[in-house]
Coordinates of C-alpha atoms and ligand atoms in Angstrom, one line a residue:
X16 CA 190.3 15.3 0.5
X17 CA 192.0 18.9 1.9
X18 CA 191.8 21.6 -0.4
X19 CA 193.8 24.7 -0.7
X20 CA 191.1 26.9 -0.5
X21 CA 188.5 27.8 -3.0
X22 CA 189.8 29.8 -6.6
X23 CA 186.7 31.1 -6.7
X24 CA 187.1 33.3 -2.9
X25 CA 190.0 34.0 -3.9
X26 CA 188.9 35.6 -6.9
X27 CA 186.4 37.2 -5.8
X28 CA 188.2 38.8 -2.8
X29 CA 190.7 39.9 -5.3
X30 CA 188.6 41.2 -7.5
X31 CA 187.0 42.8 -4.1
X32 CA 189.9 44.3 -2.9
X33 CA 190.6 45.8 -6.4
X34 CA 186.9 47.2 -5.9
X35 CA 188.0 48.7 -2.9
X36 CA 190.7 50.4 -4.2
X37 CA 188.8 52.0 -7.0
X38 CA 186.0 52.9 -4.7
X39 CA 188.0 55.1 -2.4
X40 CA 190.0 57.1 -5.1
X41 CA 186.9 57.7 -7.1
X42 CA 185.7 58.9 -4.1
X43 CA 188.7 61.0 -3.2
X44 CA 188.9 62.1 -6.8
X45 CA 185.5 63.5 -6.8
X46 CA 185.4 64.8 -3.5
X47 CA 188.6 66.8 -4.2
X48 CA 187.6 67.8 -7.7
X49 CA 184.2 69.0 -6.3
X50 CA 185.8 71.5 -3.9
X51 CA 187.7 72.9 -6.2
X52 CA 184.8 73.5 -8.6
X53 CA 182.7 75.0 -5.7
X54 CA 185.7 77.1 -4.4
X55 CA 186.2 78.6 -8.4
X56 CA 182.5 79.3 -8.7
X57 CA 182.7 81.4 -5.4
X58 CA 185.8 82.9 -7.2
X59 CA 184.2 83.4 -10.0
X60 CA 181.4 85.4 -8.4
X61 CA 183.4 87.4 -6.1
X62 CA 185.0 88.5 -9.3
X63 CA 181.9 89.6 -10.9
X64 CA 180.5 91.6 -8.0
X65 CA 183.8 93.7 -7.5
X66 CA 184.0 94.0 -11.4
X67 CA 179.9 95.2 -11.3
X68 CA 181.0 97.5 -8.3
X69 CA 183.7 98.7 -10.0
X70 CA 182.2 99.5 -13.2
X71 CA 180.0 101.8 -11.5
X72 CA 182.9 104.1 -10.3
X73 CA 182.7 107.7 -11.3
X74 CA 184.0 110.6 -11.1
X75 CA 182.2 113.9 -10.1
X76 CA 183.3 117.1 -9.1
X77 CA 186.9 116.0 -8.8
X78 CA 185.7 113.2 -6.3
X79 CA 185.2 109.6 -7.0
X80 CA 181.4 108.5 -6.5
X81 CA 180.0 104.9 -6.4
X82 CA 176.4 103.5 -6.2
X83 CA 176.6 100.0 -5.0
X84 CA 174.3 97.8 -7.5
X85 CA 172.0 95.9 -5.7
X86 CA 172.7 92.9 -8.0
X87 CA 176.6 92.8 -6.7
X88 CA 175.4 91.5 -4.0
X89 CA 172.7 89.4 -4.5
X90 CA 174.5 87.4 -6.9
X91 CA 176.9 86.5 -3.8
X92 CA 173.9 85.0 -2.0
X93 CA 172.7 83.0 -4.7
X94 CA 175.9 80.5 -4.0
X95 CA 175.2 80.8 -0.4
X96 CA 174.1 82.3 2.7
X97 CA 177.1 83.5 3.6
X98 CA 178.2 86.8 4.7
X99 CA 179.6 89.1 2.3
X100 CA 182.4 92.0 3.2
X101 CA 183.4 94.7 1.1
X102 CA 185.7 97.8 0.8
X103 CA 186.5 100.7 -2.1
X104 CA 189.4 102.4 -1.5
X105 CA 191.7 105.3 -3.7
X106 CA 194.6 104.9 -2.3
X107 CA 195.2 104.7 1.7
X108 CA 191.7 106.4 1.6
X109 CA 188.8 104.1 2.1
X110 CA 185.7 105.4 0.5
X111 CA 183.0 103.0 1.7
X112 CA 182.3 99.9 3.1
X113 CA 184.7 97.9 6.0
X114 CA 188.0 100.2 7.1
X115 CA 189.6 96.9 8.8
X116 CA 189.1 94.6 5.9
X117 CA 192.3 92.6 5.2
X118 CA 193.7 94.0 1.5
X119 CA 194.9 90.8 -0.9
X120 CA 198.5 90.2 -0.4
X121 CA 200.9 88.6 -3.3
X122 CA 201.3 90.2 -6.2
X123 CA 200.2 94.1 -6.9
X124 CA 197.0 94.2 -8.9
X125 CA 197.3 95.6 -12.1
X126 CA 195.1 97.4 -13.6
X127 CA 191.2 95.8 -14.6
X128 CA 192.7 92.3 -12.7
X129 CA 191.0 90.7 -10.4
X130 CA 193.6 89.5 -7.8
X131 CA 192.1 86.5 -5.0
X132 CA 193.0 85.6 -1.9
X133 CA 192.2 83.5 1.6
X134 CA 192.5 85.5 4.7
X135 CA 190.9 86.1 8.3
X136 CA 188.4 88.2 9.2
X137 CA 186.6 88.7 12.6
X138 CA 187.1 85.1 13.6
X139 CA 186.1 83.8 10.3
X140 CA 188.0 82.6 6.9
X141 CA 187.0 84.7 3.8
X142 CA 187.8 84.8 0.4
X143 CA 188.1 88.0 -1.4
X144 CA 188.5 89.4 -4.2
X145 CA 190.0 93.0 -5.5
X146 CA 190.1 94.8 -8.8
X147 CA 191.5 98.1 -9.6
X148 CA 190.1 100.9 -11.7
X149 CA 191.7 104.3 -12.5
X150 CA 189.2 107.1 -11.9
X151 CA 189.8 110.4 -13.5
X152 CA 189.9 112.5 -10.4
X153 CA 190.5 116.3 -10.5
X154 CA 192.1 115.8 -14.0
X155 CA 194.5 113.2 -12.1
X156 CA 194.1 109.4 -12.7
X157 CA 193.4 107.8 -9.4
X158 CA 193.6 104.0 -8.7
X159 CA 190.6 102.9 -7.3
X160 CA 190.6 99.3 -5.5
X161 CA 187.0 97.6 -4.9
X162 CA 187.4 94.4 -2.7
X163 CA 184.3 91.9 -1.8
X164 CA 184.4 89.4 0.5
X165 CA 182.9 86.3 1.7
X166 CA 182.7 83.8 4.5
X167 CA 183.2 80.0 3.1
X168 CA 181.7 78.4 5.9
X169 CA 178.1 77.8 3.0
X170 CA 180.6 76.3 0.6
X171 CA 181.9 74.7 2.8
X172 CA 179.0 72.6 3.3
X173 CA 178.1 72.2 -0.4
X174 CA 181.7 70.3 -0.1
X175 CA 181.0 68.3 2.7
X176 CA 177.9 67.7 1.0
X177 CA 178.7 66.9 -2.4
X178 CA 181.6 64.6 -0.3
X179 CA 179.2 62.8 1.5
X180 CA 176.9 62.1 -1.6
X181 CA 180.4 60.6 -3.2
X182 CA 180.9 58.3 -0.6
X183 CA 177.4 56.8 -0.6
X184 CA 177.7 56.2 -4.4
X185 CA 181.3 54.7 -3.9
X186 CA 180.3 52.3 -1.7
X187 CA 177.1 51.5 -3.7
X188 CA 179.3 50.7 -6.7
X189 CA 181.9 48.7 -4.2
X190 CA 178.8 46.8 -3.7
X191 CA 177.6 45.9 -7.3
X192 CA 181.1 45.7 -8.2
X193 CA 181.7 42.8 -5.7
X194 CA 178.6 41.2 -6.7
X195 CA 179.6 40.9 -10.1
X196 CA 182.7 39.8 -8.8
X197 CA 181.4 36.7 -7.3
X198 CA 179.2 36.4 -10.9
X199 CA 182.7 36.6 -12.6
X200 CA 184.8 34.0 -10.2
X201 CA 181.9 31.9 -10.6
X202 CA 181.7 31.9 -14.8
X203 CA 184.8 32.0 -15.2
X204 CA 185.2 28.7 -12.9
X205 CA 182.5 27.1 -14.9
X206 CA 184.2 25.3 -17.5
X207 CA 186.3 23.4 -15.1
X208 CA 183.3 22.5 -12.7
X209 CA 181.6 21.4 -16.5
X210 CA 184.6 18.7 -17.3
X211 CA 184.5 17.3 -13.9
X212 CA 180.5 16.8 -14.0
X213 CA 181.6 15.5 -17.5
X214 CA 184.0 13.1 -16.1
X215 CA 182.4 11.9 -13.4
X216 CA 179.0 11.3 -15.1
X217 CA 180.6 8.5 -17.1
X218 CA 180.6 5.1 -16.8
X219 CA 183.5 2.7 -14.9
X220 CA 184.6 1.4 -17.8
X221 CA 183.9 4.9 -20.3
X222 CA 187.7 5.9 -21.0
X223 CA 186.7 7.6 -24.5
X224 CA 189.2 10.8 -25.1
X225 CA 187.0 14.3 -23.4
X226 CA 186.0 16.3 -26.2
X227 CA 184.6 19.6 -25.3
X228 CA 185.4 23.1 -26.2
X229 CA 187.5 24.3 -23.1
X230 CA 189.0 27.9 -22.7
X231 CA 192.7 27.7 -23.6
X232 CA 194.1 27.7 -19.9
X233 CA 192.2 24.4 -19.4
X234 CA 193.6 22.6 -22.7
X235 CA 196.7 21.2 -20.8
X236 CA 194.5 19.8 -18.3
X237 CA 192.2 18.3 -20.7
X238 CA 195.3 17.0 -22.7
X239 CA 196.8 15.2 -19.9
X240 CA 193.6 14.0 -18.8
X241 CA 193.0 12.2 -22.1
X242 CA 196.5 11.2 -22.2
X243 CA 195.9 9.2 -18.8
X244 CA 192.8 7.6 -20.0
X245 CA 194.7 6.8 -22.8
X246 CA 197.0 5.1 -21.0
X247 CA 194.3 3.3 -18.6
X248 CA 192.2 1.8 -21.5
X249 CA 195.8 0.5 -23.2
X250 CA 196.4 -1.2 -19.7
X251 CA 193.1 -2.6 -19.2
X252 CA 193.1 -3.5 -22.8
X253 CA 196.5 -5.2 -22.2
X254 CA 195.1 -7.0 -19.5
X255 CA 191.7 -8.5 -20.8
X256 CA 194.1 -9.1 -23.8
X257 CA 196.1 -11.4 -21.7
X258 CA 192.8 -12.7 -19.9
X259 CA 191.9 -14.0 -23.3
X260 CA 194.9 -15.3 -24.8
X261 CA 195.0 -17.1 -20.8
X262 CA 192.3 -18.9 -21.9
X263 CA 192.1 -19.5 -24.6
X264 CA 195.8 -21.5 -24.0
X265 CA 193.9 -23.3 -21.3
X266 CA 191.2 -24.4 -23.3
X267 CA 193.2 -26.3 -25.9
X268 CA 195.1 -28.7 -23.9
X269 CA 191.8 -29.1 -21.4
X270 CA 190.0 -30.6 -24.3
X271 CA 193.2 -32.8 -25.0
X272 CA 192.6 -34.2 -21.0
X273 CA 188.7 -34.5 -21.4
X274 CA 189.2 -36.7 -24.7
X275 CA 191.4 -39.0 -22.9
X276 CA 189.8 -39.4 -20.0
X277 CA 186.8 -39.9 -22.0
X278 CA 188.6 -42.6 -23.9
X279 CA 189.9 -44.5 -20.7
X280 CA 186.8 -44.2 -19.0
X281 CA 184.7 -46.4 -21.6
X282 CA 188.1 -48.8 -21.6
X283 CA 188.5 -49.2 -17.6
X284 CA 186.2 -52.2 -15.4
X285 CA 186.9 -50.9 -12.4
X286 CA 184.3 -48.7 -10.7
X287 CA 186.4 -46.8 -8.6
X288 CA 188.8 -46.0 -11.4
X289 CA 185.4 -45.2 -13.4
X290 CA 184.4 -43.0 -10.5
X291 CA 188.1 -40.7 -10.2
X292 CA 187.7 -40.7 -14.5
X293 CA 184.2 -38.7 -14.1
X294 CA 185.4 -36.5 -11.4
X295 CA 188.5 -35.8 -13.5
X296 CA 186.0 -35.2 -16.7
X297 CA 183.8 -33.0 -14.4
X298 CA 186.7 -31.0 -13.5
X299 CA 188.1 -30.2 -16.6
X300 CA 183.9 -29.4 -17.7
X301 CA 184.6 -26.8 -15.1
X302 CA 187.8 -25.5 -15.8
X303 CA 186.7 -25.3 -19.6
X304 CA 184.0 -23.5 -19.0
X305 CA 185.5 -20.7 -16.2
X306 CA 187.7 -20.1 -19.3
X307 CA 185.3 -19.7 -21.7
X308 CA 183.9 -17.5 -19.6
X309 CA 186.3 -15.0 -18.6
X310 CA 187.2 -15.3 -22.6
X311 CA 183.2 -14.3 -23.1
X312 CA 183.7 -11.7 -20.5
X313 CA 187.1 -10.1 -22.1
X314 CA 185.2 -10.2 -24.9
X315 CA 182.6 -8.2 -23.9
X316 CA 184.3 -5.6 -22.0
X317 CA 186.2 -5.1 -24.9
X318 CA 183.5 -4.7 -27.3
X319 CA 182.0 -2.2 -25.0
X320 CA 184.5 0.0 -25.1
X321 CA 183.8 1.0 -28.4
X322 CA 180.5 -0.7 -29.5
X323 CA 179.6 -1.4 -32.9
X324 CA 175.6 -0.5 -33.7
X325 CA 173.9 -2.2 -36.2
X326 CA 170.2 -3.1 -36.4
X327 CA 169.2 -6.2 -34.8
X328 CA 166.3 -8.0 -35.1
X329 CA 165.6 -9.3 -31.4
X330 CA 163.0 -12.3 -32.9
X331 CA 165.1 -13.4 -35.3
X332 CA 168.3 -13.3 -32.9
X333 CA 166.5 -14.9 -29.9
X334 CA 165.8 -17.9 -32.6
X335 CA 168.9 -18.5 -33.6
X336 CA 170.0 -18.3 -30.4
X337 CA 167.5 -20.6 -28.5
X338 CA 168.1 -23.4 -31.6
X339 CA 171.8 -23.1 -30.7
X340 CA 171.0 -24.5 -27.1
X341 CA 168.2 -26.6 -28.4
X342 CA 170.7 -29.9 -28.3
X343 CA 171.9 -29.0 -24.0
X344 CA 168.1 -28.8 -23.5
X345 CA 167.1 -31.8 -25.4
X346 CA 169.3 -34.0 -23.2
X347 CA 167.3 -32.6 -20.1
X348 CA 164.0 -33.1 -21.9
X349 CA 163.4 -29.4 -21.6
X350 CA 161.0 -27.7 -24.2
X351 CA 161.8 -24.7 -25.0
X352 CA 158.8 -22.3 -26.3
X353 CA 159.5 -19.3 -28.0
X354 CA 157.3 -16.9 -29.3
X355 CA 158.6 -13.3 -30.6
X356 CA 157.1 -10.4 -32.1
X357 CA 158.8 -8.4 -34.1
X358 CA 161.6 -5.8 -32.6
X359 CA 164.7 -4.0 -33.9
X360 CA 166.8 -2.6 -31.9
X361 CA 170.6 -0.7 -32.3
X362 CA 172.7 -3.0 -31.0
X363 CA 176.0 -5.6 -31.1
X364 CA 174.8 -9.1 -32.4
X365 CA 177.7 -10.7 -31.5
X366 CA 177.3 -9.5 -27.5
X367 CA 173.3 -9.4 -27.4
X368 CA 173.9 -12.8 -28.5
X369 CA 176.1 -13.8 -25.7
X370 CA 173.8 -12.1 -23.0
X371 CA 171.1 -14.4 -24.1
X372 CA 172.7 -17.5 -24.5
X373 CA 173.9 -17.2 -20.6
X374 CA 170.7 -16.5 -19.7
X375 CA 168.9 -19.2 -21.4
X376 CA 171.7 -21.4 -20.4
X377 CA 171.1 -21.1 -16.7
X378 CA 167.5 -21.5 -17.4
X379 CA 168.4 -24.6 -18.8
X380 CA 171.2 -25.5 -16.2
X381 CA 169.2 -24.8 -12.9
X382 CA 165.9 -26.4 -14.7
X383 CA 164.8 -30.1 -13.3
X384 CA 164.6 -32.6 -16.0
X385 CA 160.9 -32.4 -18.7
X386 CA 160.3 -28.8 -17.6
X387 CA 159.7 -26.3 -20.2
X388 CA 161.6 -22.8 -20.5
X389 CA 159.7 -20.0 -21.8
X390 CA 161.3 -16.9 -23.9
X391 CA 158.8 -14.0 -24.7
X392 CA 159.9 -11.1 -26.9
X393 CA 157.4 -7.8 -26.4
X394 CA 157.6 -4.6 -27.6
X395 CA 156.6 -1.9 -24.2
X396 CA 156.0 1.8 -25.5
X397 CA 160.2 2.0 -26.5
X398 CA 161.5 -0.8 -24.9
X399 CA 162.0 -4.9 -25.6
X400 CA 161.3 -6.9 -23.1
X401 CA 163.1 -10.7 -23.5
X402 CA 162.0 -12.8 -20.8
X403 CA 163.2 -16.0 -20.1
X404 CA 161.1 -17.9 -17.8
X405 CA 161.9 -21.2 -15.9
X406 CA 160.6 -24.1 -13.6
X407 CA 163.7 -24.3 -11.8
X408 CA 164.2 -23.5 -7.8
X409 CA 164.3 -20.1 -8.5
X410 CA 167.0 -17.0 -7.4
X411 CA 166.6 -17.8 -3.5
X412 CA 166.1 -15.5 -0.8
X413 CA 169.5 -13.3 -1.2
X414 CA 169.7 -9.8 -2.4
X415 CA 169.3 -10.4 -6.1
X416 CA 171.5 -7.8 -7.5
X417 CA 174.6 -9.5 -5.9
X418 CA 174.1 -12.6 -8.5
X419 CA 175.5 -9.9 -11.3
X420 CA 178.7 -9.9 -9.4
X421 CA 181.7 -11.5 -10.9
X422 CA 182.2 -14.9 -10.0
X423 CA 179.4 -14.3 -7.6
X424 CA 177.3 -18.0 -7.3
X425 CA 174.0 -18.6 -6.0
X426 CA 174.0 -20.7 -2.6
X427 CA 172.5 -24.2 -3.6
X428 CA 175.0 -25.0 -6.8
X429 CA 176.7 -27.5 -5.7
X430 CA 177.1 -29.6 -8.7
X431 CA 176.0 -27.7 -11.7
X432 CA 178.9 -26.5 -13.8
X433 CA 179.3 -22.8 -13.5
X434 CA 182.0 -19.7 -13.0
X435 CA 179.8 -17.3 -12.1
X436 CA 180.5 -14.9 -14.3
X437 CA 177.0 -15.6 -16.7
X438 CA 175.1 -13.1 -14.9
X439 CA 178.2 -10.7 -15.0
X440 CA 178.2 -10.6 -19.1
X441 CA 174.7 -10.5 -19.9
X442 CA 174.5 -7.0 -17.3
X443 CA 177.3 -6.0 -18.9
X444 CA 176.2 -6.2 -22.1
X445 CA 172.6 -5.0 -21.6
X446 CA 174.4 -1.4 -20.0
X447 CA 176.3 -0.9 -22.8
X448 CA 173.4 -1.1 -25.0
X449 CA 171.8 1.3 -22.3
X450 CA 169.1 -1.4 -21.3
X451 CA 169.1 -3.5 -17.7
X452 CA 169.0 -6.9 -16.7
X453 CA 165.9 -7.5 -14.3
X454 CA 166.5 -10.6 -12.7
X455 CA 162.9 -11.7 -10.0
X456 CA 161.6 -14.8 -8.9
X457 CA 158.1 -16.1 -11.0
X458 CA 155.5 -15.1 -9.1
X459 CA 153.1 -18.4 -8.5
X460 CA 154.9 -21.1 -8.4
X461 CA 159.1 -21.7 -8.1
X462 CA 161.1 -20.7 -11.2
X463 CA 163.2 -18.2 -12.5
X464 CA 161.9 -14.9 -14.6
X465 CA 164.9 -13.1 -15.8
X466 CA 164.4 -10.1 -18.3
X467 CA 166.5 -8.5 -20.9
X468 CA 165.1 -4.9 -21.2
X469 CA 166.8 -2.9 -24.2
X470 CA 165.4 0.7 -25.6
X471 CA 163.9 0.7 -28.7
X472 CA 165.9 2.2 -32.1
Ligands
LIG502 N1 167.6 -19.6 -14.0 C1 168.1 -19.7 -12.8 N2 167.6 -20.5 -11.9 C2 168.2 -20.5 -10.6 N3 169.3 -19.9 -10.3 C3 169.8 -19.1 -11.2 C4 169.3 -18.9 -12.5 N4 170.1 -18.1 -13.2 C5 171.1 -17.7 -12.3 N5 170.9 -18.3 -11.1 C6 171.8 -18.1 -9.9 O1 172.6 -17.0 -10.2 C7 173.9 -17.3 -10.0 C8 174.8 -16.5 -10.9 O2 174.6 -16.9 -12.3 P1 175.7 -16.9 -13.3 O3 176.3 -15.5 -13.2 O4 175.2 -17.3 -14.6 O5 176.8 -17.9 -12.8 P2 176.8 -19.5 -12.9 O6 178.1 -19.7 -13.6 O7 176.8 -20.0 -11.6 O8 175.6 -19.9 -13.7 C9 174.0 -18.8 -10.2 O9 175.1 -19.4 -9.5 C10 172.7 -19.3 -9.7 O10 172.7 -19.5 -8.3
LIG503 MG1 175.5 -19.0 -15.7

């Protein structure tokens, strides 16, 4: 059979791909959102240290005076190793620190604001930051401007690094999330895997409707599946309806032909007209029974289907049953010893019944004439065991499991009435009861040993 590919790959691919997706915008997300974070922290402290600087502006003799705090600084080296800048200017006039530091463009900084910005400086990209302070100096307020700096190459690595560390963990969870997409595909396939196991663990003839719980996407399937089985077991039903009603239309008029012929044999002299009466008795015998037959075997297929349990007791059955064909094996002188223990069993009467009789029957068919036919019912740990035993020529040398075939014969009938199909019903039945038919040769001597095995109730 070519498929179109498995649902489950596909699935999981999807589900994959989806994975992928997520993976590389959650790392993109947190890559971007951590720069930003390490960029306002550096903000943040460039700010503080020009506000500390700032706040230690004074005024003295008319000129503006400044200690720089150790602790402005410091702070700027706790985020990184980078190098700081740093200018305080009133005015044009720069009072300390780097003359050629670049000023903040963009808006003018008002008064107490810290105002950022990115620029150059020898050869390197900074950030700064500037606030403004009036001073009173000489009785006149003067705007005073302190600016710190810093390189970003540090936080720049803290990015890279924090970046890198993102991308291991996004392809970590890329990973896990693929693995539980395989887990997912693979449960959420498993109801469909569980009705085919369930379907194709049944029997050839088990057409019962599926019932299981399936998910709600698989109801249609299940529904048209039961609809087709439906449909099958009408059909087959139809068919072993006609197979019975065949024969049954057979069987009437054959018994009309084996009564005359039976009447003209005992009223006709000649032998040859004697001699084409018996052949014309023995074919109807044959024809009768073939229909019989396939009646016993409609029968049995169609009790099957739906079998009806009761308890059975195997003795009492396999009496009744072996008195029934007590009058065939009388006319063969065959004895017929029975000895039964006790054994109940769930089962069909009416088709146990039938298994038995065509065993015992070909017991009795294949047996020479003053033989005796044994049938033993034992009880092993929780199964029966009915065994019918024979002095007959035994199963021959083929494979012995064919003889269970339909209309399947043994090699050296010729002669004995038979359709074949004896073998056939008695399986048949014995499966449906969940039992076996073992069929061997007697060990020691020639003779049949054919055994009805059924489980215990
Ligand atoms: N007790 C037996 N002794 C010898 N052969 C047997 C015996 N039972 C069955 N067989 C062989 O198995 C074949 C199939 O049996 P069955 O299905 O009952 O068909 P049939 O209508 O020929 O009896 C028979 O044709 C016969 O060759
Ligand atoms: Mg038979």
């Amino acid at each position: 059979m070519t498929g179109t590919g498995s649902i489950g790959r596909r699935l999981t691919l999807l589900l994959a791909l989806v994975a992928a997706l997520l993976s590389v915008l959650s790392w993109s997300m947190v890559t971007g959102l951590s720069r930003q974070a390490v960029a306002r922290t550096q903000d943040n402290v460039l700010a503080a240290s020009a506000t500390t600087i700032a706040e230690t502006l004074r005024s003295e003799q008319g000129e503006v005076r400044l200690e720089l705090p150790y602790s402005a600084f410091s702070m700027l080296g706790a985020i990184s190793q980078d190098r700081v800048f740093y200018r305080v200017s009133a005015g044009d006039r720069v009072l300390t620190g780097y003359d050629d530091l670049p000023s903040p463009t963009g808006a003018a900084p008002g008064i107490g604001q810290v105002v950022f910005d990115t620029g150059d400086y020898s050869n390197e990209t900074i950030r700064m930051a500037s606030v403004t302070r009036l001073v009173l100096a000489g009785g006149q307020p003067v705007p005073v401007t302190v600016t710190v700096a810093q390189t970003r190459s540090g936080v720049s690595t803290i990015s890279a690094d924090l970046s890198r560390q993102a991308a291991i963990l996004s392809v970590a969870f890329f990973l896990v999330a693929v693995g539980f997409s395989a887990i997912a595909a693979r449960t959420s396939l498993r109801p469909l895997n569980e009705i085919a196991a369930s379907v194709s663990r049944r029997g050839p003839s088990d057409l019962r409707p599926l019932r299981r719980d399936a998910p709600t996407e698989l109801a249609p399937l299940m529904l048209s599946l039961n609809r087709l089985m439906g449909r099958l077991g009408q059909s087959i039903r139809r068919s072993e309806d006609f197979i019975a009603e065949a024969a049954h239309r057979i069987r009437t008029p054959l018994a009309t032909v084996r009564a005359q012929a039976e009447i003209a044999l005992r009223s006709v002299g000649d032998e040859t007209e004697k001699r084409r009466l018996r052949q014309i008795i023995r074919a109807v015998d044959e024809s009768s029974r073939s229909a019989g037959q396939l009646l016993d075997h409609a029968t049995v297929i169609y009790r099957t289907d739906d079998l009806a349990l009761s308890p059975v007791d195997l003795a009492e059955l396999v009496g009744q049953t072996a008195a029934a064909l007590e009058p065939t094996a009388a006319m063969k002188e065959i004895r017929l010893d029975v000895a039964a223990t006790p054994a109940r069993v769930m089962g069909d009467p009416v088709l146990l019944d039938n298994a038995l009789r065509n065993v015992l029957d070909n017991a009795i068919k294949y047996s020479p004439e003053e033989t005796e036919v044994s049938i033993r019912v034992t009880t092993k740990e929780d199964q029966v065991h009915i065994t019918v035993t024979d002095e007959g020529p035994g199963l021959g040398d083929g494979p012995l499991g064919a003889l269970t075939e339909r209309f399947r014969r043994g090699d050296d009938t010729q002669g004995i009435v038979g359709s074949g199909l004896g073998l056939t019903i008695a399986e048949d039945v014995l499966l449906a009861h969940d039992g076996r038919l073992d069929l061997k040769n007697r060990d020691g001597g020639t003779g049949t040993c054919v055994t009805l095995v059924l489980p215990c109730s």
